[in-house]
PDB file of C-alpha atoms in Angstrom:
ATOM      1  CA  UNK A   1       0.000   0.000   0.000  1.00 40.00           C
ATOM      2  CA  UNK A   2       2.723   2.503   0.901  1.00 45.00           C
ATOM      3  CA  UNK A   3       4.467   1.842  -2.394  1.00 40.00           C
ATOM      4  CA  UNK A   4       1.412   2.730  -4.457  1.00 40.00           C
ATOM      5  CA  UNK A   5       0.827   5.952  -2.518  1.00 37.00           C
ATOM      6  CA  UNK A   6       4.519   6.879  -2.787  1.00 38.00           C
ATOM      7  CA  UNK A   7       4.546   6.372  -6.531  1.00 37.00           C
ATOM      8  CA  UNK A   8       1.387   8.430  -6.914  1.00 33.00           C
ATOM      9  CA  UNK A   9       2.811  11.294  -4.827  1.00 33.00           C
ATOM     10  CA  UNK A  10       6.114  11.376  -6.662  1.00 39.00           C
ATOM     11  CA  UNK A  11       4.384  11.878 -10.014  1.00 41.00           C
ATOM     12  CA  UNK A  12       5.703  10.885 -13.409  1.00 44.00           C
ATOM     13  CA  UNK A  13       9.434  10.472 -13.939  1.00 45.00           C
ATOM     14  CA  UNK A  14       9.464  12.767 -16.953  1.00 51.00           C
ATOM     15  CA  UNK A  15       7.916  16.171 -17.304  1.00 53.00           C
ATOM     16  CA  UNK A  16       5.823  17.583 -20.119  1.00 52.00           C
ATOM     17  CA  UNK A  17       8.942  19.079 -21.709  1.00 53.00           C
ATOM     18  CA  UNK A  18      10.565  15.656 -21.942  1.00 57.00           C
ATOM     19  CA  UNK A  19      13.266  16.541 -19.407  1.00 58.00           C
ATOM     20  CA  UNK A  20      13.704  14.144 -16.495  1.00 59.00           C
ATOM     21  CA  UNK A  21      12.537  15.293 -13.082  1.00 56.00           C
ATOM     22  CA  UNK A  22      14.097  12.725 -10.753  1.00 57.00           C
ATOM     23  CA  UNK A  23      17.808  12.356 -11.606  1.00 57.00           C
ATOM     24  CA  UNK A  24      20.964  14.409 -12.226  1.00 60.00           C
ATOM     25  CA  UNK A  25      20.466  16.919 -15.050  1.00 68.00           C
ATOM     26  CA  UNK A  26      16.794  17.025 -14.126  1.00 82.00           C
ATOM     27  CA  UNK A  27      14.695  20.163 -13.758  1.00 86.00           C
ATOM     28  CA  UNK A  28      15.569  22.186 -10.677  1.00 85.00           C
ATOM     29  CA  UNK A  29      13.093  22.933  -7.931  1.00 84.00           C
ATOM     30  CA  UNK A  30      11.691  26.370  -7.222  1.00 85.00           C
ATOM     31  CA  UNK A  31      13.543  26.744  -3.904  1.00 88.00           C
ATOM     32  CA  UNK A  32      16.988  26.254  -5.409  1.00 91.00           C
ATOM     33  CA  UNK A  33      16.184  28.598  -8.292  1.00 90.00           C
ATOM     34  CA  UNK A  34      15.023  31.333  -5.903  1.00 92.00           C
ATOM     35  CA  UNK A  35      18.129  30.877  -3.741  1.00 94.00           C
ATOM     36  CA  UNK A  36      20.328  31.182  -6.858  1.00 95.00           C
ATOM     37  CA  UNK A  37      18.480  34.359  -7.836  1.00 94.00           C
ATOM     38  CA  UNK A  38      19.095  35.785  -4.360  1.00 95.00           C
ATOM     39  CA  UNK A  39      22.825  35.012  -4.607  1.00 97.00           C
ATOM     40  CA  UNK A  40      22.982  36.633  -8.052  1.00 96.00           C
ATOM     41  CA  UNK A  41      21.153  39.696  -6.772  1.00 96.00           C
ATOM     42  CA  UNK A  42      23.539  40.012  -3.814  1.00 97.00           C
ATOM     43  CA  UNK A  43      26.563  39.735  -6.133  1.00 97.00           C
ATOM     44  CA  UNK A  44      25.115  42.470  -8.348  1.00 97.00           C
ATOM     45  CA  UNK A  45      24.392  44.629  -5.299  1.00 96.00           C
ATOM     46  CA  UNK A  46      27.957  44.148  -4.051  1.00 96.00           C
ATOM     47  CA  UNK A  47      29.421  45.113  -7.420  1.00 96.00           C
ATOM     48  CA  UNK A  48      27.197  48.199  -7.580  1.00 95.00           C
ATOM     49  CA  UNK A  49      28.202  49.190  -4.045  1.00 94.00           C
ATOM     50  CA  UNK A  50      31.849  48.750  -5.008  1.00 95.00           C
ATOM     51  CA  UNK A  51      31.334  50.982  -8.045  1.00 94.00           C
ATOM     52  CA  UNK A  52      29.640  53.520  -5.794  1.00 93.00           C
ATOM     53  CA  UNK A  53      32.628  53.634  -3.423  1.00 93.00           C
ATOM     54  CA  UNK A  54      34.892  54.448  -6.378  1.00 92.00           C
ATOM     55  CA  UNK A  55      32.518  57.220  -7.449  1.00 90.00           C
ATOM     56  CA  UNK A  56      31.427  55.532 -10.690  1.00 90.00           C
ATOM     57  CA  UNK A  57      27.734  55.709  -9.769  1.00 90.00           C
ATOM     58  CA  UNK A  58      25.746  57.831  -7.342  1.00 88.00           C
ATOM     59  CA  UNK A  59      23.330  56.786  -4.633  1.00 88.00           C
ATOM     60  CA  UNK A  60      20.385  58.000  -6.721  1.00 88.00           C
ATOM     61  CA  UNK A  61      20.972  55.404  -9.434  1.00 92.00           C
ATOM     62  CA  UNK A  62      22.078  52.532  -7.198  1.00 91.00           C
ATOM     63  CA  UNK A  63      18.936  50.437  -7.697  1.00 91.00           C
ATOM     64  CA  UNK A  64      19.085  50.861 -11.475  1.00 93.00           C
ATOM     65  CA  UNK A  65      22.771  49.995 -11.464  1.00 95.00           C
ATOM     66  CA  UNK A  66      22.076  46.810  -9.489  1.00 94.00           C
ATOM     67  CA  UNK A  67      19.461  45.763 -12.051  1.00 95.00           C
ATOM     68  CA  UNK A  68      21.734  46.500 -15.022  1.00 95.00           C
ATOM     69  CA  UNK A  69      24.693  44.699 -13.443  1.00 96.00           C
ATOM     70  CA  UNK A  70      22.470  41.703 -12.609  1.00 96.00           C
ATOM     71  CA  UNK A  71      21.153  41.560 -16.161  1.00 96.00           C
ATOM     72  CA  UNK A  72      24.559  41.892 -17.845  1.00 96.00           C
ATOM     73  CA  UNK A  73      26.274  39.479 -15.451  1.00 96.00           C
ATOM     74  CA  UNK A  74      23.499  36.910 -15.871  1.00 95.00           C
ATOM     75  CA  UNK A  75      23.303  37.129 -19.662  1.00 95.00           C
ATOM     76  CA  UNK A  76      27.057  36.924 -20.200  1.00 96.00           C
ATOM     77  CA  UNK A  77      27.506  34.120 -17.649  1.00 96.00           C
ATOM     78  CA  UNK A  78      24.656  32.038 -19.096  1.00 94.00           C
ATOM     79  CA  UNK A  79      26.042  32.469 -22.597  1.00 94.00           C
ATOM     80  CA  UNK A  80      29.627  31.624 -21.676  1.00 95.00           C
ATOM     81  CA  UNK A  81      29.244  29.068 -18.875  1.00 94.00           C
ATOM     82  CA  UNK A  82      25.554  27.980 -18.899  1.00 92.00           C
ATOM     83  CA  UNK A  83      25.085  29.240 -15.329  1.00 94.00           C
ATOM     84  CA  UNK A  84      25.118  32.413 -13.291  1.00 95.00           C
ATOM     85  CA  UNK A  85      27.268  32.714 -10.146  1.00 96.00           C
ATOM     86  CA  UNK A  86      24.265  31.866  -7.964  1.00 96.00           C
ATOM     87  CA  UNK A  87      23.329  28.893 -10.111  1.00 95.00           C
ATOM     88  CA  UNK A  88      26.937  27.672  -9.937  1.00 96.00           C
ATOM     89  CA  UNK A  89      26.896  27.910  -6.145  1.00 96.00           C
ATOM     90  CA  UNK A  90      23.695  25.860  -5.966  1.00 94.00           C
ATOM     91  CA  UNK A  91      24.589  23.301  -8.629  1.00 93.00           C
ATOM     92  CA  UNK A  92      22.246  24.519 -11.370  1.00 93.00           C
ATOM     93  CA  UNK A  93      22.621  25.365 -15.037  1.00 92.00           C
ATOM     94  CA  UNK A  94      20.511  26.781 -17.865  1.00 93.00           C
ATOM     95  CA  UNK A  95      19.991  24.289 -20.681  1.00 91.00           C
ATOM     96  CA  UNK A  96      18.436  24.620 -24.088  1.00 89.00           C
ATOM     97  CA  UNK A  97      15.402  22.371 -24.589  1.00 88.00           C
ATOM     98  CA  UNK A  98      15.059  22.926 -28.321  1.00 83.00           C
ATOM     99  CA  UNK A  99      18.130  20.920 -29.323  1.00 78.00           C
ATOM    100  CA  UNK A 100      20.577  23.798 -29.613  1.00 81.00           C
ATOM    101  CA  UNK A 101      23.998  23.284 -28.117  1.00 83.00           C
ATOM    102  CA  UNK A 102      24.178  26.564 -26.149  1.00 86.00           C
ATOM    103  CA  UNK A 103      21.884  29.318 -24.998  1.00 91.00           C
ATOM    104  CA  UNK A 104      22.743  32.283 -27.210  1.00 91.00           C
ATOM    105  CA  UNK A 105      23.318  35.810 -25.974  1.00 93.00           C
ATOM    106  CA  UNK A 106      20.007  37.055 -27.374  1.00 93.00           C
ATOM    107  CA  UNK A 107      18.016  34.350 -25.606  1.00 94.00           C
ATOM    108  CA  UNK A 108      20.003  34.888 -22.397  1.00 94.00           C
ATOM    109  CA  UNK A 109      19.263  38.636 -22.477  1.00 95.00           C
ATOM    110  CA  UNK A 110      15.567  38.057 -23.230  1.00 94.00           C
ATOM    111  CA  UNK A 111      15.376  35.520 -20.405  1.00 93.00           C
ATOM    112  CA  UNK A 112      16.992  38.010 -17.996  1.00 94.00           C
ATOM    113  CA  UNK A 113      14.691  40.853 -19.024  1.00 94.00           C
ATOM    114  CA  UNK A 114      11.629  38.649 -18.499  1.00 93.00           C
ATOM    115  CA  UNK A 115      12.879  37.579 -15.056  1.00 91.00           C
ATOM    116  CA  UNK A 116      13.520  41.251 -14.270  1.00 91.00           C
ATOM    117  CA  UNK A 117       9.857  42.003 -14.952  1.00 91.00           C
ATOM    118  CA  UNK A 118       9.019  39.360 -12.266  1.00 89.00           C
ATOM    119  CA  UNK A 119       5.495  38.641 -13.562  1.00 87.00           C
ATOM    120  CA  UNK A 120       6.529  36.151 -16.322  1.00 84.00           C
ATOM    121  CA  UNK A 121       8.469  34.123 -13.764  1.00 84.00           C
ATOM    122  CA  UNK A 122       5.306  33.669 -11.702  1.00 86.00           C
ATOM    123  CA  UNK A 123       3.504  31.786 -14.474  1.00 87.00           C
ATOM    124  CA  UNK A 124       4.826  28.240 -14.467  1.00 85.00           C
ATOM    125  CA  UNK A 125       3.858  25.160 -16.463  1.00 84.00           C
ATOM    126  CA  UNK A 126       3.448  21.549 -15.296  1.00 82.00           C
ATOM    127  CA  UNK A 127       7.236  21.103 -15.224  1.00 79.00           C
ATOM    128  CA  UNK A 128       7.786  24.179 -13.072  1.00 81.00           C
ATOM    129  CA  UNK A 129       9.352  26.140 -15.931  1.00 87.00           C
ATOM    130  CA  UNK A 130       8.528  29.818 -15.901  1.00 88.00           C
ATOM    131  CA  UNK A 131       7.181  31.766 -18.839  1.00 91.00           C
ATOM    132  CA  UNK A 132      10.679  33.187 -19.411  1.00 91.00           C
ATOM    133  CA  UNK A 133      11.995  29.647 -19.957  1.00 90.00           C
ATOM    134  CA  UNK A 134       9.122  28.613 -22.189  1.00 91.00           C
ATOM    135  CA  UNK A 135       9.485  31.694 -24.414  1.00 91.00           C
ATOM    136  CA  UNK A 136      13.260  31.306 -24.764  1.00 92.00           C
ATOM    137  CA  UNK A 137      13.363  27.510 -25.096  1.00 91.00           C
ATOM    138  CA  UNK A 138      15.404  27.006 -21.946  1.00 91.00           C
ATOM    139  CA  UNK A 139      15.122  25.258 -18.590  1.00 90.00           C
ATOM    140  CA  UNK A 140      17.009  25.411 -15.293  1.00 91.00           C
ATOM    141  CA  UNK A 141      18.408  21.978 -14.526  1.00 90.00           C
ATOM    142  CA  UNK A 142      20.604  20.433 -11.869  1.00 90.00           C
ATOM    143  CA  UNK A 143      24.247  19.803 -12.740  1.00 84.00           C
TER     144      UNK A 143
END
């Protein structure tokens, strides 16, 4: 009896996107993705604060500078390494689900802009992929 309930609660082994959900390289959970976003945001805030101490930006534009640094850092890191600093720290990576080898710079920038708007990231599908991942053909997976 416990086995049948456990298998029902765990759900299917593959998601609607065809990516596995229960093994390495499987789709990442929401908690780890949010923690990675927090780490990325703190890195961007630290870099903006460092730029402010050197007089490169003023206090009035600090929040905008944090957003721009977060977007640029995320887009370049995803294009070059397939993960942001926060995703690296938490063992995640951004993968292409449409058969392409890498996530291009354009898709990485679009994905970052959509996450920056917050609202697209709140709409998730059955796999837990946000609207930003569905529109750009990407997914956040475990390494």
